[in-house]
Tab-separated table of C-alpha atoms and ligand atoms in Angstrom:
chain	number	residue	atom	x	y	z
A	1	UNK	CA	17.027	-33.726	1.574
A	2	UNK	CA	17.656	-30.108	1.710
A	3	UNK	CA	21.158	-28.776	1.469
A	4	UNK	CA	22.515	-25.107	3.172
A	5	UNK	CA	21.617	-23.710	0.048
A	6	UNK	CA	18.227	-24.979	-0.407
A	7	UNK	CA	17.981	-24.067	3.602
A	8	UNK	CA	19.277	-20.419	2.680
A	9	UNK	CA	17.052	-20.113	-0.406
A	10	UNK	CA	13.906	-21.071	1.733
A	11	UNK	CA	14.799	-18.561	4.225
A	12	UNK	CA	15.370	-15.875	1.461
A	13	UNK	CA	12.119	-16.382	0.067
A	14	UNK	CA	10.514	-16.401	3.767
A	15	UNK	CA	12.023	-12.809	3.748
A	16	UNK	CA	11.211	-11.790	1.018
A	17	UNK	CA	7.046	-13.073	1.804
A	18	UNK	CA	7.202	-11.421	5.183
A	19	UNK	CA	8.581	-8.118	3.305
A	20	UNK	CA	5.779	-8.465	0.819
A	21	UNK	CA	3.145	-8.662	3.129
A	22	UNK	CA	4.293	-6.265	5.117
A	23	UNK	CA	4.200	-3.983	1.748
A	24	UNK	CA	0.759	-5.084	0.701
A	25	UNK	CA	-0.450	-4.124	4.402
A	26	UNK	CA	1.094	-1.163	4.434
A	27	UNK	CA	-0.534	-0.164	1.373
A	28	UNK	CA	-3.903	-1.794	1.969
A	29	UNK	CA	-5.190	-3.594	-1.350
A	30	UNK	CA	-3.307	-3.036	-3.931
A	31	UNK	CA	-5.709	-3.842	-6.423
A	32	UNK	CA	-7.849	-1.461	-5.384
A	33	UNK	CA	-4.861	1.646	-5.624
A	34	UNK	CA	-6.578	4.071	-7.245
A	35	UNK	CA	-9.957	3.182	-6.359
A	36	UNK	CA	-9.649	3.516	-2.418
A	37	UNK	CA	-8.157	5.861	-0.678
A	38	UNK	CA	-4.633	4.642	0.423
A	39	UNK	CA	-5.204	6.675	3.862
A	40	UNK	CA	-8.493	5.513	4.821
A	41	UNK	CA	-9.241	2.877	2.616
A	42	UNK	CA	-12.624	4.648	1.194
A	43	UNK	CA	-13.541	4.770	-2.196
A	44	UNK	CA	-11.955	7.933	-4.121
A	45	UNK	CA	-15.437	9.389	-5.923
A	46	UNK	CA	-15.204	8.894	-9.668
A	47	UNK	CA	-15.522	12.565	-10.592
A	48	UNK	CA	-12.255	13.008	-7.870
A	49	UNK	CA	-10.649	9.928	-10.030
A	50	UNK	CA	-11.567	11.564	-13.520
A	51	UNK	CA	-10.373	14.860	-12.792
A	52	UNK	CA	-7.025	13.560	-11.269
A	53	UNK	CA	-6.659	9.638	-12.861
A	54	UNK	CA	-3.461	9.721	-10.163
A	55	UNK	CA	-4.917	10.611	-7.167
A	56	UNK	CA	-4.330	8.233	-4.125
A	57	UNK	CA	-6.505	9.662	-1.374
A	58	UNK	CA	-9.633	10.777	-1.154
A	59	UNK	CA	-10.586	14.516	-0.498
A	60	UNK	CA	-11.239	14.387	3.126
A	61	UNK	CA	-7.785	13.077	3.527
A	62	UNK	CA	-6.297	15.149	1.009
A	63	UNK	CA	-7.432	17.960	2.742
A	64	UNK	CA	-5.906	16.878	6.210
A	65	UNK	CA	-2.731	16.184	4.278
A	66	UNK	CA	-2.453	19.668	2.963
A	67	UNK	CA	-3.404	21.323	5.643
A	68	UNK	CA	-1.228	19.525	8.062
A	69	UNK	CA	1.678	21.858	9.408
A	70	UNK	CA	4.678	21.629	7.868
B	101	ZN	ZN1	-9.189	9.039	2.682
Protein backbone atom coordinates (compact mmCIF):
# COMPACT_ATOMS: atom_id res chain seq x y z
CA UNK A 1 0.00 0.00 0.00
CA UNK A 2 1.38 3.25 -1.01
CA UNK A 3 2.53 5.72 1.58
CA UNK A 4 2.58 9.96 1.08
CA UNK A 5 5.88 9.44 -0.10
CA UNK A 6 5.40 6.79 -2.56
CA UNK A 7 2.08 9.05 -3.47
CA UNK A 8 4.51 12.18 -3.82
CA UNK A 9 7.19 10.24 -5.72
CA UNK A 10 4.50 9.00 -8.29
CA UNK A 11 3.32 12.42 -8.76
CA UNK A 12 6.97 13.72 -9.20
CA UNK A 13 7.66 11.36 -11.80
CA UNK A 14 4.10 12.17 -13.51
CA UNK A 15 5.71 15.71 -13.71
CA UNK A 16 8.51 15.09 -14.67
CA UNK A 17 6.80 12.60 -17.92
CA UNK A 18 4.39 15.38 -18.74
CA UNK A 19 7.57 17.88 -18.80
CA UNK A 20 9.38 15.40 -20.98
CA UNK A 21 6.89 15.06 -23.43
CA UNK A 22 6.16 18.29 -23.58
CA UNK A 23 10.12 18.74 -24.41
CA UNK A 24 10.24 15.97 -26.94
CA UNK A 25 7.11 17.73 -28.72
CA UNK A 26 8.43 20.80 -28.61
CA UNK A 27 11.42 19.68 -30.28
CA UNK A 28 9.85 17.17 -32.65
CA UNK A 29 12.01 13.82 -32.78
CA UNK A 30 14.80 14.03 -31.14
CA UNK A 31 16.48 11.35 -32.77
CA UNK A 32 16.22 12.79 -35.80
CA UNK A 33 18.02 16.48 -34.44
CA UNK A 34 20.25 17.06 -36.91
CA UNK A 35 18.70 15.27 -39.63
CA UNK A 36 15.28 17.26 -39.79
CA UNK A 37 14.79 20.50 -39.59
CA UNK A 38 13.72 21.45 -35.98
CA UNK A 39 11.32 24.25 -37.62
CA UNK A 40 9.61 22.30 -40.15
CA UNK A 41 10.49 18.96 -39.52
CA UNK A 42 12.09 18.38 -43.22
CA UNK A 43 15.13 16.72 -43.84
CA UNK A 44 18.31 19.18 -43.64
CA UNK A 45 20.13 18.15 -47.27
CA UNK A 46 23.37 16.33 -46.57
CA UNK A 47 25.63 18.80 -48.37
CA UNK A 48 23.70 21.64 -45.83
CA UNK A 49 24.64 18.95 -42.90
CA UNK A 50 28.36 18.48 -44.17
CA UNK A 51 29.14 21.95 -44.58
CA UNK A 52 27.62 22.93 -41.12
CA UNK A 53 27.56 19.26 -38.98
CA UNK A 54 25.51 21.77 -36.34
CA UNK A 55 22.96 23.09 -38.25
CA UNK A 56 19.31 22.65 -36.92
CA UNK A 57 17.12 24.00 -39.70
CA UNK A 58 17.00 23.67 -43.01
CA UNK A 59 17.77 26.56 -45.53
CA UNK A 60 14.34 27.65 -46.33
CA UNK A 61 13.86 28.21 -42.69
CA UNK A 62 17.14 29.50 -42.06
CA UNK A 63 16.54 32.00 -44.42
CA UNK A 64 13.13 33.17 -42.84
CA UNK A 65 14.98 33.17 -39.54
CA UNK A 66 17.59 35.58 -40.70
CA UNK A 67 15.69 37.60 -42.47
CA UNK A 68 13.03 38.05 -39.92
CA UNK A 69 13.06 41.71 -38.42
CA UNK A 70 14.72 42.17 -35.51
ZN1 LIG B 1 12.87 24.00 -42.14
Amino acid sequence: MADDADIAADHEQTLLDLRLAEVLRTARLPARVGIACLICGEEISAARRAALPNACTCVDCQGRFERRPA
